[in-house]
N, C-alpha and C. Protein backbone atom coordinates (compact mmCIF):
# COMPACT_ATOMS: atom_id res chain seq x y z
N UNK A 1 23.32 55.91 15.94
CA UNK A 1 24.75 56.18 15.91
C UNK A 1 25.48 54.95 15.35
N UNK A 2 26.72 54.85 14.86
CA UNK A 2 26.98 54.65 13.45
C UNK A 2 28.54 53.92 14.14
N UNK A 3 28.53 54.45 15.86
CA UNK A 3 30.33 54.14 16.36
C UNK A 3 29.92 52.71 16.96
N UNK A 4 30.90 52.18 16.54
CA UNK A 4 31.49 50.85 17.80
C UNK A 4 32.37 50.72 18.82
N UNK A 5 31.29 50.02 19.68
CA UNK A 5 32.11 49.90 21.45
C UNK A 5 32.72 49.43 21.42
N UNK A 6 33.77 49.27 22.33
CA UNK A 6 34.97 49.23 22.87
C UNK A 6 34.78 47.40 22.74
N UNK A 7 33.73 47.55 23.46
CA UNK A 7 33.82 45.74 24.02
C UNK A 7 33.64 45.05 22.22
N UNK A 8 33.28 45.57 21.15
CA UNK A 8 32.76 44.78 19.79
C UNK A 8 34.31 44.95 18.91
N UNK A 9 35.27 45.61 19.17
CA UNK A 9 36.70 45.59 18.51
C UNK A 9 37.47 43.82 19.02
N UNK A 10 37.60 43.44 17.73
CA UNK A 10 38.13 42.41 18.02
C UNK A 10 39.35 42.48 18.65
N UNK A 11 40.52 43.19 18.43
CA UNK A 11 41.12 43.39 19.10
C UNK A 11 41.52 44.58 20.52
N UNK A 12 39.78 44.67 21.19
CA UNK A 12 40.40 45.28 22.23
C UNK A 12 40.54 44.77 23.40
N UNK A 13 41.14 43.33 23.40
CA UNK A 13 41.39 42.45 24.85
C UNK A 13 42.96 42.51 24.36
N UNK A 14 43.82 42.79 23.36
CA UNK A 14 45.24 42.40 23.62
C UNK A 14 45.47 43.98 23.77
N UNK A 15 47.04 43.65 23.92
CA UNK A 15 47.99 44.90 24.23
C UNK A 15 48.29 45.37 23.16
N UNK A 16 49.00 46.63 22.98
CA UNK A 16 49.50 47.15 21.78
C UNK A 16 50.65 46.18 20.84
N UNK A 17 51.26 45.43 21.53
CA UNK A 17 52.31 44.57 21.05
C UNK A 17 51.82 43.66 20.98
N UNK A 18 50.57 43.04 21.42
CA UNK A 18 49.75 41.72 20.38
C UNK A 18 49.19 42.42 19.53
N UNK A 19 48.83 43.49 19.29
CA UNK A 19 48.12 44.02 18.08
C UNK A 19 49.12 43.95 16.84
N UNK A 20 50.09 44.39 17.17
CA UNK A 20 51.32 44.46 16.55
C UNK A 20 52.33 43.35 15.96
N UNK A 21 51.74 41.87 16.26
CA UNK A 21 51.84 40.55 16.17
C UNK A 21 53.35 40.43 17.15
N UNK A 22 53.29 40.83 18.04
CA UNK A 22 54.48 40.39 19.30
C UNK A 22 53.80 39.89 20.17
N UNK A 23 53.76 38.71 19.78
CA UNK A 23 52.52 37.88 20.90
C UNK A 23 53.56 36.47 21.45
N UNK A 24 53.73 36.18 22.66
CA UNK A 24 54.43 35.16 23.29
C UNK A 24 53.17 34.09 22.97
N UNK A 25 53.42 32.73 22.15
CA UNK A 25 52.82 32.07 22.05
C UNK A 25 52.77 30.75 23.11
N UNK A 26 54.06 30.86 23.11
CA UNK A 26 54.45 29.54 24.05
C UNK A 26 53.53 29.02 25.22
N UNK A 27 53.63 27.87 25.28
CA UNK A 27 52.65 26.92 25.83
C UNK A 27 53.40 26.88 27.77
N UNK A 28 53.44 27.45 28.43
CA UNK A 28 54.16 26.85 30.00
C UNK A 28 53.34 25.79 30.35
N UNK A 29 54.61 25.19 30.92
CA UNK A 29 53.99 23.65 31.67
C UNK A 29 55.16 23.58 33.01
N UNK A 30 54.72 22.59 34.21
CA UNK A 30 54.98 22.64 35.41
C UNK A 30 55.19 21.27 35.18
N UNK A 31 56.81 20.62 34.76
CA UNK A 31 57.24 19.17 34.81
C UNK A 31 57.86 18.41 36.18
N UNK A 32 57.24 17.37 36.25
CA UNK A 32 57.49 16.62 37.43
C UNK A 32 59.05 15.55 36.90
N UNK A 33 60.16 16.53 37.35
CA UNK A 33 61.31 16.34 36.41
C UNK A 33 61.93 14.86 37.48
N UNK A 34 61.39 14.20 38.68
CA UNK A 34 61.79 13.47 38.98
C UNK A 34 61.57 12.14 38.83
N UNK A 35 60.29 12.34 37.89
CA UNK A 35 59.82 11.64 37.07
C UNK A 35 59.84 11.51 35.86
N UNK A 36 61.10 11.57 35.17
CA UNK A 36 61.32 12.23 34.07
C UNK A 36 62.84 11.77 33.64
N UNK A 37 62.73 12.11 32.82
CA UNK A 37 64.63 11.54 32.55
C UNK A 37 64.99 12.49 31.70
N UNK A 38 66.31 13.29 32.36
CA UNK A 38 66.58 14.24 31.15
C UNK A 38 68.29 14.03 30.99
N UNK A 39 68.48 14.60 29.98
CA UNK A 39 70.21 14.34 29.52
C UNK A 39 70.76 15.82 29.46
N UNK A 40 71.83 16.52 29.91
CA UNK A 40 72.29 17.38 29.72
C UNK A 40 73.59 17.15 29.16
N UNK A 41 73.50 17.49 27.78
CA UNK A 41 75.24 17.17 27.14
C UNK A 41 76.11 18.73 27.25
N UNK A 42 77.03 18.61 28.30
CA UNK A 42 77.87 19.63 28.64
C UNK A 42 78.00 19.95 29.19
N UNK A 43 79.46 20.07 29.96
CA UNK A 43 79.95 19.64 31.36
C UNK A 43 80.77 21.35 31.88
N UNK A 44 80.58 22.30 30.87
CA UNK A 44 81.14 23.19 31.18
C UNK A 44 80.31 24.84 31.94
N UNK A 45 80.81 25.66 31.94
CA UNK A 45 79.56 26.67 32.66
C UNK A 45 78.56 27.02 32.25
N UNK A 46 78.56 26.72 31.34
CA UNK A 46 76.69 26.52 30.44
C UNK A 46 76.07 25.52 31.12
N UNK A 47 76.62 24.52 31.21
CA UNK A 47 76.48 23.16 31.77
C UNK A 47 76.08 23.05 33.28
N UNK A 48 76.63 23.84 33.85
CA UNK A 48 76.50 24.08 35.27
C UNK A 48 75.64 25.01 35.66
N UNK A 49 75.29 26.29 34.53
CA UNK A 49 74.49 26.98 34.70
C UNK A 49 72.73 25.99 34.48
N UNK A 50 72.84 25.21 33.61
CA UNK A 50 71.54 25.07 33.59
C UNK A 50 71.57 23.76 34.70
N UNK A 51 72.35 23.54 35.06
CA UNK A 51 71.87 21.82 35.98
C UNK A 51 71.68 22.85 36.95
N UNK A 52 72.29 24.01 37.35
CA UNK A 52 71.74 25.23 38.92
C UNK A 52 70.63 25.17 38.68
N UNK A 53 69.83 25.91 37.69
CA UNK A 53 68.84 26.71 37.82
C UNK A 53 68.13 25.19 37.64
N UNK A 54 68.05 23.99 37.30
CA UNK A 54 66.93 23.24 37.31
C UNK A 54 66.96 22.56 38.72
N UNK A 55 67.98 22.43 39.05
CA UNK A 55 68.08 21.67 40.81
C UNK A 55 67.54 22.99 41.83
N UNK A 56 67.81 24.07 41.21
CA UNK A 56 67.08 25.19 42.23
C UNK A 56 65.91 24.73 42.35
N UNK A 57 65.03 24.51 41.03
CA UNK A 57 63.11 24.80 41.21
C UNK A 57 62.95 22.89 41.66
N UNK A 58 63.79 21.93 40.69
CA UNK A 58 63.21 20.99 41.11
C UNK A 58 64.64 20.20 41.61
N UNK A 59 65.15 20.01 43.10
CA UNK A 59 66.43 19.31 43.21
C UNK A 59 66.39 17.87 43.46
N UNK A 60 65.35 17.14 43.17
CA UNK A 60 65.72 15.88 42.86
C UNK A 60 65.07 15.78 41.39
N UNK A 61 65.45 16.18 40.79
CA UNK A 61 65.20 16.04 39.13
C UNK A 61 65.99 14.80 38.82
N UNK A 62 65.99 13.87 37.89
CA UNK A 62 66.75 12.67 37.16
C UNK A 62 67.56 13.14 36.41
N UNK A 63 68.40 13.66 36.46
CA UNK A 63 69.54 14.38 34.95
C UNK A 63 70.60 13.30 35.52
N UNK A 64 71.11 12.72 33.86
CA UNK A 64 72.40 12.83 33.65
C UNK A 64 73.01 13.79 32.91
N UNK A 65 74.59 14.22 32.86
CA UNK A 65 75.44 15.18 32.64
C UNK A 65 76.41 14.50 32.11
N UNK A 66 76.18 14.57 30.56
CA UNK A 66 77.57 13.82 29.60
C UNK A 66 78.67 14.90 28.91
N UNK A 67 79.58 14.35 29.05
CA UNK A 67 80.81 15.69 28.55
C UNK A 67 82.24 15.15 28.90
N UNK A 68 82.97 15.26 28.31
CA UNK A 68 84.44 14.57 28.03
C UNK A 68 85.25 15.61 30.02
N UNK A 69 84.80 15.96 30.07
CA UNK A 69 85.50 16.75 31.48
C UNK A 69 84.19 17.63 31.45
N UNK A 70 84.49 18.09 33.65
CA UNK A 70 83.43 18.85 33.78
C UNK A 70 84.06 20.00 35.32
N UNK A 71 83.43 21.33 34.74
CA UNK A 71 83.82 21.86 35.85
C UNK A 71 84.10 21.60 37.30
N UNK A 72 85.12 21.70 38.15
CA UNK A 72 84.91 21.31 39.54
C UNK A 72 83.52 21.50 40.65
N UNK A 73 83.39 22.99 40.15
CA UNK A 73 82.03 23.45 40.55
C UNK A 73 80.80 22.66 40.18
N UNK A 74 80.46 21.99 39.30
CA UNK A 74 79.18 21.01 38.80
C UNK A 74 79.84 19.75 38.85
N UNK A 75 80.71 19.28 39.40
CA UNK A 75 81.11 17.74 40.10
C UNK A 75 80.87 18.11 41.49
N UNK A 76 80.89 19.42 42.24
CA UNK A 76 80.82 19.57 43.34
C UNK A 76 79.00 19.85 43.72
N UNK A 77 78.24 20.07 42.78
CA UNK A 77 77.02 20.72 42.83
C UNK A 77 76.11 18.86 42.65
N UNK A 78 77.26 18.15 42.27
CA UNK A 78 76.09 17.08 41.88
C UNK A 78 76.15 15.75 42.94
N UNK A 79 77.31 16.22 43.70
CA UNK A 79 77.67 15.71 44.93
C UNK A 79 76.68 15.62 46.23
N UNK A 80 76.17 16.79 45.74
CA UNK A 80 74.30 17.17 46.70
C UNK A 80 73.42 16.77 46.20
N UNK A 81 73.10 15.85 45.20
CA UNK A 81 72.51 15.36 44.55
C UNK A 81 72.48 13.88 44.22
N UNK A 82 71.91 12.93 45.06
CA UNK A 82 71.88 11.51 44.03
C UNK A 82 71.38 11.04 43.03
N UNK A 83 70.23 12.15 43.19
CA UNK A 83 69.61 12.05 41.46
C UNK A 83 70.32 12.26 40.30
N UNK A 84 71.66 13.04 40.37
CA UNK A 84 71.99 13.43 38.67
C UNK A 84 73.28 12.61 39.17
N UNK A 85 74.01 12.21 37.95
CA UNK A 85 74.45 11.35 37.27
C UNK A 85 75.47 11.87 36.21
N UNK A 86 76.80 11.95 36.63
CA UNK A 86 77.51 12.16 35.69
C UNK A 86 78.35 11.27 34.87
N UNK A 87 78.27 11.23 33.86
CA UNK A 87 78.93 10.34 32.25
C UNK A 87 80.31 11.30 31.78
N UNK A 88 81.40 10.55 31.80
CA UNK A 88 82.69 11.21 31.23
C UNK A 88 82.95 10.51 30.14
N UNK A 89 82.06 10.79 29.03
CA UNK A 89 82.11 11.03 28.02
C UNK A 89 81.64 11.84 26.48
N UNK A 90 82.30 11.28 25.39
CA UNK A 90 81.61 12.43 24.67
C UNK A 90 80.25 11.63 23.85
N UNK A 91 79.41 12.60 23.97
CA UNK A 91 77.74 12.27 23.61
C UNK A 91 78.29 11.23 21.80
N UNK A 92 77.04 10.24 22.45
CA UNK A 92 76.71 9.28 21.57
C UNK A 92 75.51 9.43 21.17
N UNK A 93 74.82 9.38 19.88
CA UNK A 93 73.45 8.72 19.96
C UNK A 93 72.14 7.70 20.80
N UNK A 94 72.97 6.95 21.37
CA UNK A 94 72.43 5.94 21.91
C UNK A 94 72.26 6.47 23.33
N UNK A 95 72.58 8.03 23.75
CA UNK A 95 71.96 8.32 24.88
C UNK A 95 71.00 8.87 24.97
N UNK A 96 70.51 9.40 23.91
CA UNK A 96 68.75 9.86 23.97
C UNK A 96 67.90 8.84 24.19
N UNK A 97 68.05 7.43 24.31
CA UNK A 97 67.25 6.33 24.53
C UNK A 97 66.72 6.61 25.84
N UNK A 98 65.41 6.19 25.89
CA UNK A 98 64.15 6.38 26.94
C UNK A 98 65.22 8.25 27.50
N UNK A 99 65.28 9.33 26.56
CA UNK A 99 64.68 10.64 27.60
C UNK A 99 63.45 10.83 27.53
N UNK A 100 63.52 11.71 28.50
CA UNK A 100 62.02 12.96 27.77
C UNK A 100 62.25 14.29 27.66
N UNK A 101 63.64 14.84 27.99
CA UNK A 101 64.09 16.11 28.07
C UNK A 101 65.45 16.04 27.67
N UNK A 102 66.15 17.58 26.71
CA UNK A 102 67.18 17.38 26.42
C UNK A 102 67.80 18.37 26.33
N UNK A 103 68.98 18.97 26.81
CA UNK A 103 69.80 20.45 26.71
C UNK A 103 71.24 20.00 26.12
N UNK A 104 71.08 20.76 25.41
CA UNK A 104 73.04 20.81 24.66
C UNK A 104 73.40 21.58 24.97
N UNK A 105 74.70 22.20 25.81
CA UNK A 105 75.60 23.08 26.02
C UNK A 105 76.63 22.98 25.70
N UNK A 106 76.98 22.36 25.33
CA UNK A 106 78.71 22.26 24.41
C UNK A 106 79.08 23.57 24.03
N UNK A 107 80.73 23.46 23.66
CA UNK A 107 80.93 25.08 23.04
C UNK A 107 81.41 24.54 21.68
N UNK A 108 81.31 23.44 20.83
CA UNK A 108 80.87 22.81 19.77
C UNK A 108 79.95 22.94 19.00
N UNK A 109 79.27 23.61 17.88
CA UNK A 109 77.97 24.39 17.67
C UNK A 109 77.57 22.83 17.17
N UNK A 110 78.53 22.17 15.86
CA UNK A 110 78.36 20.89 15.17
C UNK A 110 77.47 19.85 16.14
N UNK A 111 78.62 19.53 17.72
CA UNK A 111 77.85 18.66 18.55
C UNK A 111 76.13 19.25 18.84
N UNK A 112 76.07 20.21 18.84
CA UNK A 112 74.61 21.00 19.37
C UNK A 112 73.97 20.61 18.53
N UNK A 113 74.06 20.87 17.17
CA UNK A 113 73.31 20.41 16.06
C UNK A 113 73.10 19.48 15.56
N UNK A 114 74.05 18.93 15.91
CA UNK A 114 73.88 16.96 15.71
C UNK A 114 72.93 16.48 16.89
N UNK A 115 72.86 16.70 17.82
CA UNK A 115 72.21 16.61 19.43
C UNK A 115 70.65 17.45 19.03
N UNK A 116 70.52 18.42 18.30
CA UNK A 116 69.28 18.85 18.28
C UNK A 116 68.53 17.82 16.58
N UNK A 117 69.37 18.00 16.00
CA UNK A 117 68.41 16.81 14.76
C UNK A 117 68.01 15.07 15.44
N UNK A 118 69.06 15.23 16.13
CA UNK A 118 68.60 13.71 16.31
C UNK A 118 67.67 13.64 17.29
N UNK A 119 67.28 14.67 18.13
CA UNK A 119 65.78 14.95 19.33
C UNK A 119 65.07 14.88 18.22
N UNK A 120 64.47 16.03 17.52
CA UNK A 120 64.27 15.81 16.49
C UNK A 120 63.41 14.63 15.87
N UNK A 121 64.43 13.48 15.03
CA UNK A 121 63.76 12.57 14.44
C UNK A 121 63.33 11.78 15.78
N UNK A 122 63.93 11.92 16.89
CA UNK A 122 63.10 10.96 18.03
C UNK A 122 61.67 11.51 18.97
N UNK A 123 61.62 12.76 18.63
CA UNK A 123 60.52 13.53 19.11
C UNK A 123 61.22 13.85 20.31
N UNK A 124 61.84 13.95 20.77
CA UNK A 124 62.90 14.91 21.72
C UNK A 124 62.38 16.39 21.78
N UNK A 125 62.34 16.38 22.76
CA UNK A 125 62.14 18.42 22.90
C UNK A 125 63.73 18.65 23.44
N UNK A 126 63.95 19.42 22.98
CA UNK A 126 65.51 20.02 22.95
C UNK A 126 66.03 20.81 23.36
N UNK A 127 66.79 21.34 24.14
CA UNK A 127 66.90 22.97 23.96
C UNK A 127 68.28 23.08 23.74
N UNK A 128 69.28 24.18 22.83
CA UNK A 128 70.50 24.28 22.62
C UNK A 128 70.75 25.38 23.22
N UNK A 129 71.25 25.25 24.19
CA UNK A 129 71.68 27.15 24.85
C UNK A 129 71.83 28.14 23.51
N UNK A 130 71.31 28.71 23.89
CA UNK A 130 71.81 30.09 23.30
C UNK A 130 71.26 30.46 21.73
N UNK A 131 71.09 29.41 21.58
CA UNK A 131 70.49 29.17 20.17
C UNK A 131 68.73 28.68 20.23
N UNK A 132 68.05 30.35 20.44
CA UNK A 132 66.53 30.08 20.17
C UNK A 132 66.23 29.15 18.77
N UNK A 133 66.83 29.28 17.69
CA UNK A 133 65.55 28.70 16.36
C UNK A 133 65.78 27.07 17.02
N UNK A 134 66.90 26.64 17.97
CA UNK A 134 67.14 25.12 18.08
C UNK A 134 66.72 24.94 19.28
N UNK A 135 65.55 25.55 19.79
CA UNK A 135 64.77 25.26 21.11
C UNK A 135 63.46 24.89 20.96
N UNK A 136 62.96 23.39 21.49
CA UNK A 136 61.73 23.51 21.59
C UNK A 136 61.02 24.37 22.63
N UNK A 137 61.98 24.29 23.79
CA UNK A 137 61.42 24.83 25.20
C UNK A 137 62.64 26.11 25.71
N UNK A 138 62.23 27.01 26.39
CA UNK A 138 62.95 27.92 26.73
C UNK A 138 63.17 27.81 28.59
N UNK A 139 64.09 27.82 29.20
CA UNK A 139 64.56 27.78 30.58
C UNK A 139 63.96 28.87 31.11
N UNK A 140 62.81 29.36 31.52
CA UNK A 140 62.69 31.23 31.89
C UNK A 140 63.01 31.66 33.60
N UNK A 141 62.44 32.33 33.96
CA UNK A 141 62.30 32.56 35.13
C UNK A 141 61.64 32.34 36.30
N UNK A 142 61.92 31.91 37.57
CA UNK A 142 61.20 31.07 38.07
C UNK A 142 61.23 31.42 39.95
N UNK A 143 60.11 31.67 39.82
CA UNK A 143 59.63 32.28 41.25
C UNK A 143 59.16 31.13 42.63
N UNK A 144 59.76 30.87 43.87
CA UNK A 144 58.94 29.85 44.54
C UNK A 144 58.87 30.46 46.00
N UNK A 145 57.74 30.36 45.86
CA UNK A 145 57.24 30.24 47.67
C UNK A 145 56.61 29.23 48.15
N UNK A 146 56.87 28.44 48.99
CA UNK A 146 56.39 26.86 49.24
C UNK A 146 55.69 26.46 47.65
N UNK A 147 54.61 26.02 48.02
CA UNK A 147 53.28 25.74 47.02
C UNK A 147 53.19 26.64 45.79
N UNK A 148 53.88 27.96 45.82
CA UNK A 148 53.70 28.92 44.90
C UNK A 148 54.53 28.49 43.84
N UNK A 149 54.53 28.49 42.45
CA UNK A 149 55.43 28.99 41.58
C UNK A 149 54.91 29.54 40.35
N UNK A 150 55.73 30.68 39.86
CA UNK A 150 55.88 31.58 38.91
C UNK A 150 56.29 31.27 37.97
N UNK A 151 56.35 30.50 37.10
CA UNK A 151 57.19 30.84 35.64
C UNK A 151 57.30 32.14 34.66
N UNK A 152 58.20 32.49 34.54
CA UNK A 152 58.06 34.09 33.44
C UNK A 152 58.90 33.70 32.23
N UNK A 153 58.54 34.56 31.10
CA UNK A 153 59.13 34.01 29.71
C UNK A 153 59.22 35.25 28.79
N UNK A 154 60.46 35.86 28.68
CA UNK A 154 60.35 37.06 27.66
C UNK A 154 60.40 36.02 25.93
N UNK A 155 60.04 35.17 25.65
CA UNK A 155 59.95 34.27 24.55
C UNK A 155 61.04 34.17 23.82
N UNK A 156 62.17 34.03 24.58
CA UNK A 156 63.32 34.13 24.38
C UNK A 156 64.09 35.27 23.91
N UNK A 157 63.69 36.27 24.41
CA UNK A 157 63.94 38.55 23.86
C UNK A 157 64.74 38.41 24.34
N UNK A 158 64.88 38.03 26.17
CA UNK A 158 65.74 39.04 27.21
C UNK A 158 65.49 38.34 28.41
N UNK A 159 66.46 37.32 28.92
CA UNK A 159 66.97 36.60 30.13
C UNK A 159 66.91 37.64 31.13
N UNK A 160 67.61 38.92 30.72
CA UNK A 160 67.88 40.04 32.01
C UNK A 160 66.49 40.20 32.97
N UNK A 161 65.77 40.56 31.40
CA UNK A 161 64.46 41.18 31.69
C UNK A 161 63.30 40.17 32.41
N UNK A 162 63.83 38.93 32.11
CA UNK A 162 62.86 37.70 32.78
C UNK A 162 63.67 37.81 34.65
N UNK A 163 64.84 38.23 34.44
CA UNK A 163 65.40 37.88 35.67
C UNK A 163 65.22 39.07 36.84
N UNK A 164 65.03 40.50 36.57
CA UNK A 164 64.06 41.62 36.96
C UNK A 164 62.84 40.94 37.23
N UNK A 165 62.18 40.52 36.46
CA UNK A 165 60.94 40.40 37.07
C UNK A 165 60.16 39.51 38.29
N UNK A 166 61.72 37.97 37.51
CA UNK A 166 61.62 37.35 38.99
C UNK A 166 61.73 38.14 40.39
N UNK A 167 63.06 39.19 39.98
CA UNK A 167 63.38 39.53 41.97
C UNK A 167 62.53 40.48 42.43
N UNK A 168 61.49 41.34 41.66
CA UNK A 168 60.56 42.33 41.48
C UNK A 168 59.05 41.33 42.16
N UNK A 169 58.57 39.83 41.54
CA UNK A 169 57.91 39.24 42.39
C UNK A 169 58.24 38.76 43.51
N UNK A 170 59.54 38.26 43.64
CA UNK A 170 59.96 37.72 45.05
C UNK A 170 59.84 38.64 46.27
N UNK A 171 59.87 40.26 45.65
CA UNK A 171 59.81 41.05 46.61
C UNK A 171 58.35 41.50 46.92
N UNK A 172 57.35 41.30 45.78
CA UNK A 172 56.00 41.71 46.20
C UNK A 172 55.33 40.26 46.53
N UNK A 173 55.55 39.16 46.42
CA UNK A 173 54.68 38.36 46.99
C UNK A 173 54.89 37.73 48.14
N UNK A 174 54.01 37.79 49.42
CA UNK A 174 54.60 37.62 50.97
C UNK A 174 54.37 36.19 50.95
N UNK A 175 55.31 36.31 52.29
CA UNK A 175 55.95 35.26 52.85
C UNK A 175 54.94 33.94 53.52
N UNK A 176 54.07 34.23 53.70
CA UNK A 176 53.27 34.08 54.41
C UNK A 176 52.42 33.44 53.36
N UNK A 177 52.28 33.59 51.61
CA UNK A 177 51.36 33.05 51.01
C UNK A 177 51.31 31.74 50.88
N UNK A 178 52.56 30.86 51.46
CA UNK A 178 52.17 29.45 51.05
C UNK A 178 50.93 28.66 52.52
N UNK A 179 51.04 30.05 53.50
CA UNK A 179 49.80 29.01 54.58
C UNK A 179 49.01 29.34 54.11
N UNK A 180 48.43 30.30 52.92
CA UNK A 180 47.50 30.84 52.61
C UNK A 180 46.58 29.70 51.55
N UNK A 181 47.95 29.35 50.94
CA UNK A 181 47.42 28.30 49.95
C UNK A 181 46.76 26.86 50.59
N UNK A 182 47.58 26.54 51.59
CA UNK A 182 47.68 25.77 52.49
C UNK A 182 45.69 25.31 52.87
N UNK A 183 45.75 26.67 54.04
CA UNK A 183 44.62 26.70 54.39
C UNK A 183 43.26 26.47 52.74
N UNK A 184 43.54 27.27 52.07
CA UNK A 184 42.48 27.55 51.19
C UNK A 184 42.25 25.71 50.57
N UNK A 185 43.29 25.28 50.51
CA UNK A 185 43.12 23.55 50.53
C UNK A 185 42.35 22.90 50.78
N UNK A 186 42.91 23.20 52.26
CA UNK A 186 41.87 22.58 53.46
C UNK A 186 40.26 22.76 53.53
N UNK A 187 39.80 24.24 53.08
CA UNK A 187 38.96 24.49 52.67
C UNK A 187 38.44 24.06 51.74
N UNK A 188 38.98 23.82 50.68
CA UNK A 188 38.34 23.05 49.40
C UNK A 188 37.73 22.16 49.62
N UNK A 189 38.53 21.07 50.33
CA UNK A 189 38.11 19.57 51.20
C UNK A 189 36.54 19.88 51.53
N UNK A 190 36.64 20.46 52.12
CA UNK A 190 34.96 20.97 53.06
C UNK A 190 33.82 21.01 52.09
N UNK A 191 34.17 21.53 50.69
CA UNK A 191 32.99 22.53 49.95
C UNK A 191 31.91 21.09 49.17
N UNK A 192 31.02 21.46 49.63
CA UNK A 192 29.63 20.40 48.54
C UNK A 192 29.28 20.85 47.33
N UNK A 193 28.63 19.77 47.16
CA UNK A 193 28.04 20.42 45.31
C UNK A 193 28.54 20.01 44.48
N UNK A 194 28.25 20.64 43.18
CA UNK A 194 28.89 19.89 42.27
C UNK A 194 30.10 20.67 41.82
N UNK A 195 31.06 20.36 40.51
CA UNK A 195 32.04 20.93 40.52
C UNK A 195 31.74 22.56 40.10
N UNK A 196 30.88 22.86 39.73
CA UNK A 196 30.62 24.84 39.41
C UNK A 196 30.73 25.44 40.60
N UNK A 197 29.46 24.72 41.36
CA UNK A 197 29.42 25.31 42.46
C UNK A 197 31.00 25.34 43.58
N UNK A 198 31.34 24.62 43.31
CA UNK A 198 32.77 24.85 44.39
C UNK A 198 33.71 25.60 43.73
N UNK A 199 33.50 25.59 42.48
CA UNK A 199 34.81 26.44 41.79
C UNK A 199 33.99 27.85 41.78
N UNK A 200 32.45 28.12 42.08
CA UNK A 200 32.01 29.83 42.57
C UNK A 200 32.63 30.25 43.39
N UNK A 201 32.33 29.05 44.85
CA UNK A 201 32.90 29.25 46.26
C UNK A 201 33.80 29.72 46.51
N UNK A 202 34.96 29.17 45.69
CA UNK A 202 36.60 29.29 45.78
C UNK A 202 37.20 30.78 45.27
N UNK A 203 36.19 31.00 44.17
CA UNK A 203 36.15 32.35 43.35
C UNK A 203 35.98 33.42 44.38
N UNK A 204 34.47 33.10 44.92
CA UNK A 204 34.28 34.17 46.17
C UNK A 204 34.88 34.55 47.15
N UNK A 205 35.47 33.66 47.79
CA UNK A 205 36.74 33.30 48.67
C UNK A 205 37.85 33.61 48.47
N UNK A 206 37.99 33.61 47.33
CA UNK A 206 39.88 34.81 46.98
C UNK A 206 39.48 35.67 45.94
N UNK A 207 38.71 36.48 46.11
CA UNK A 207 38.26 37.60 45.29
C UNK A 207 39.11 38.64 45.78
N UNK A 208 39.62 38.60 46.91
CA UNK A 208 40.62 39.70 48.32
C UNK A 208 41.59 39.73 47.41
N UNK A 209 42.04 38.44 46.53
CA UNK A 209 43.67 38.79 46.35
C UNK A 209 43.67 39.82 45.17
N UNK A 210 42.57 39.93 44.49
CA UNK A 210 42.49 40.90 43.35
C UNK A 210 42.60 42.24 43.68
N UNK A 211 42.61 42.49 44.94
CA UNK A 211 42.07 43.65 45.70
C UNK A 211 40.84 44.05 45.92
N UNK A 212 40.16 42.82 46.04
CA UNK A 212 38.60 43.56 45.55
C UNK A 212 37.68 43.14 47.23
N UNK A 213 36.82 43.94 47.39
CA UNK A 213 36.35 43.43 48.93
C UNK A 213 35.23 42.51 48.51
């Protein structure tokens, strides 16, 4: 017989929309932002929206917040915060010195674009609200239970749709999973051998969460 299996199609491990070249390429990474220095230029509700959502997942992050005036609400949000750092003024060049992270929110497109070339020639990863082609990195969605976290990423399609899915996991993953992680730790500690063999062990040992007995 003359047919080919399922398993010999090169493409029968993706989905119909990687077949289709709609493939999220993007790289996620888990930054230790308090170790880190980031600059947020823009002091207004863009501005406030992204210093929320990064003090949500990590709230002692290092941000400063530069911008000629700034909402009451994000002078009041940074007040809970000794880590971030607000600057009343308007962005210079000479403040990308020693970052490693960078967001423009201005409602200035010029300042954004001046702020994203000059990351840019400094190797800056950038992100300009609103404006995917001037993002290295995208803000997505972000799930925590103690020890747990989720990142989700519609590759910059649909914020809504990243933000469904967060409250859709928050509601299926229990409460209870960070002693789970906890314990399984503790367990690790215990296991001999070399490194295969403990990473079988560990395999065998949460095979349950797949649903599998």
């Amino acid at each position: 017989m003359d047919k080919k299996s399922h398993s010999n199609n090169p493409d029968s491990s993706h989905s119909p929309s990687e077949r289709a070249g709609e493939r999220n390429e993007l790289y996620p990474i888990f930054l230790k932002l308090h170790q880190l220095d980031v600059l947020i230029v823009g002091g207004g509700n863009v501005g406030l929206e992204k210093l929320s959502f990064m003090l949500k997942s990590s709230p002692n992050a290092n941000v400063e917040v530069v911008a000629p005036k700034f909402l009451p609400q994000l002078e009041a949000l940074v007040e809970k915060h000794p880590s971030v750092k607000l600057t009343q003024s308007k962005f210079k060049k000479k403040m990308l010195k020693k970052r490693h992270l960078v967001i423009a929110c201005t409602d200035n497109l010029e300042v954004n674009k001046r702020v994203y070339d000059l990351c840019r020639k400094r190797h800056l990863i950038c992100n300009i609200a609103d404006t995917p082609p001037l993002c290295d990195y995208y803000l997505g969605g972000i799930v925590t239970k103690g020890n747990v976290k989720i990142a989700i990423s519609t590759n910059g399609k649909s914020p809504t749709t990243a933000k469904r899915l967060r409250e859709f996991f928050e509601e299926i993953i229990p409460d209870d999973i960070n002693q789970m992680v906890e314990n399984l730790n503790e367990y690790r500690k215990t296991l001999k051998g070399n490194f295969q063999e403990k990473v079988d062990k560990m395999n065998e040992i949460t095979q349950a969460l797949k649903g599998k007995q």
